[in-house]
């Protein structure tokens, strides 16, 4: 995973991650639903063309929802540098949080093991880093980088 934005002088990426693969569970369920609906529609097609058409449309909507979730997962990336926390979406920077402005971080674990959200309090704003794999580790790395950054200043 490569950071597609300019770094300031002496800035380097310490770690990079994206949403946990378990975030794709919903997409998998939509694909399964689409398969079941398409199978049902093909079974009822000889008897009722209208019902089969409606069910095929529902299957197409389910596939669209699955693709939408997969693309959302693919586009989200999180980078920690020695100067800031960068939240990217589709290659566009959504937030750049300088380490000296981060006031606190709160890890909220998911029911999915090994995944959670990190709520970052950066002065007057809060940002949610969604579905991070091993969020405690990412939070510790961020706090460590912040301590090193502040000790240099």
XYZ file of C-alpha atoms in Angstrom:
153
model
C 0.000 0.000 0.000
C 1.476 3.298 -1.084
C 0.673 6.762 0.200
C -0.348 8.918 -2.763
C 0.251 12.321 -1.251
C 3.243 14.531 -0.696
C 5.207 14.101 2.492
C 6.960 16.983 4.169
C 10.732 16.977 4.542
C 11.950 14.175 6.862
C 8.460 12.655 7.063
C 8.248 8.905 6.662
C 5.415 6.391 6.809
C 5.629 4.308 9.982
C 2.696 2.008 9.264
C -0.176 1.667 6.825
C -3.356 -0.358 7.028
C -6.831 -0.609 5.621
C -10.118 -1.785 7.028
C -10.103 -5.313 8.461
C -11.092 -7.981 5.901
C -13.889 -9.001 8.262
C -15.592 -5.769 7.195
C -16.357 -7.657 3.971
C -18.661 -10.095 5.802
C -21.677 -7.978 4.852
C -20.640 -8.068 1.209
C -20.441 -11.855 1.379
C -23.945 -12.031 2.795
C -25.235 -9.846 -0.039
C -23.591 -12.158 -2.596
C -25.168 -15.178 -0.906
C -28.555 -13.434 -0.939
C -28.144 -12.626 -4.647
C -27.378 -16.274 -5.423
C -30.428 -17.480 -3.506
C -32.679 -14.891 -5.153
C -31.381 -15.657 -8.656
C -31.897 -19.376 -8.042
C -35.435 -18.751 -6.812
C -36.187 -16.472 -9.765
C -35.001 -19.060 -12.279
C -37.203 -21.660 -10.580
C -40.397 -19.562 -10.701
C -39.748 -18.063 -14.167
C -41.826 -20.589 -16.114
C -44.835 -20.019 -13.820
C -44.641 -16.271 -13.274
C -42.565 -13.970 -15.434
C -43.472 -10.917 -13.320
C -42.384 -12.529 -10.031
C -39.175 -13.817 -11.629
C -38.370 -10.325 -12.956
C -38.952 -8.716 -9.553
C -36.762 -11.310 -7.824
C -33.998 -10.932 -10.457
C -34.059 -7.180 -9.835
C -33.748 -7.825 -6.093
C -30.772 -10.116 -6.816
C -29.147 -7.382 -8.909
C -29.654 -4.878 -6.073
C -28.037 -7.334 -3.643
C -25.040 -7.704 -5.975
C -24.792 -3.918 -6.246
C -24.782 -3.617 -2.441
C -22.033 -6.264 -2.228
C -19.922 -4.398 -4.783
C -20.519 -1.116 -2.960
C -19.244 -2.581 0.332
C -16.234 -4.163 -1.364
C -15.295 -0.879 -3.043
C -15.715 0.983 0.272
C -13.324 -1.497 1.900
C -10.841 -1.239 -0.951
C -10.795 2.572 -0.977
C -10.209 3.161 2.778
C -6.582 3.419 3.854
C -4.944 4.688 7.034
C -1.347 5.898 7.271
C 0.691 6.836 10.314
C 3.784 8.935 9.694
C 6.252 10.376 12.143
C 4.343 13.722 11.852
C 0.650 12.893 11.331
C -2.187 10.412 10.987
C -3.598 10.390 7.446
C -7.049 9.056 6.547
C -7.476 8.343 2.830
C -10.551 7.449 0.797
C -10.208 6.599 -2.898
C -6.742 8.095 -3.026
C -8.012 11.413 -1.675
C -6.958 12.672 1.730
C -9.995 12.856 4.012
C -8.074 14.022 7.070
C -4.508 14.848 8.023
C -4.189 14.928 11.796
C -0.873 16.344 13.028
C 0.386 14.313 15.975
C 0.727 17.399 18.161
C -3.019 18.109 17.769
C -4.237 14.665 18.801
C -5.609 14.961 22.338
C -6.842 11.419 22.843
C -7.806 8.152 21.241
C -10.583 5.791 22.238
C -10.621 2.203 20.962
C -14.083 0.696 20.439
C -13.898 -3.032 19.763
C -16.285 -4.716 17.315
C -17.999 -8.000 17.800
C -15.701 -9.146 15.010
C -12.615 -10.407 16.790
C -9.481 -8.445 16.036
C -11.248 -5.391 14.621
C -12.425 -2.101 16.065
C -12.843 1.605 15.544
C -10.543 4.277 16.900
C -12.127 7.610 17.741
C -9.434 10.268 17.500
C -9.950 13.571 19.331
C -7.931 16.203 17.489
C -8.504 19.593 19.107
C -12.031 20.639 18.097
C -12.819 17.695 15.833
C -13.193 13.962 16.174
C -12.454 11.423 13.472
C -13.436 7.762 13.371
C -10.878 5.346 11.978
C -13.196 2.488 11.006
C -12.728 -1.253 11.428
C -8.975 -1.211 12.059
C -7.248 -4.597 12.364
C -5.832 -4.908 15.901
C -6.862 -1.368 16.884
C -4.973 -1.451 20.195
C -1.701 -1.935 18.307
C -2.480 0.909 15.875
C -3.408 3.140 18.821
C -0.166 2.276 20.665
C 1.898 2.969 17.539
C 0.172 6.332 17.131
C 0.748 7.259 20.779
C 4.400 6.199 20.551
C 4.923 8.274 17.393
C 3.184 11.186 19.095
C 5.480 10.955 22.139
C 8.574 10.880 19.917
C 7.266 13.806 17.876
C 6.491 15.909 20.959
C 9.832 15.125 22.597
C 11.632 16.532 19.501
C 9.597 19.740 19.477
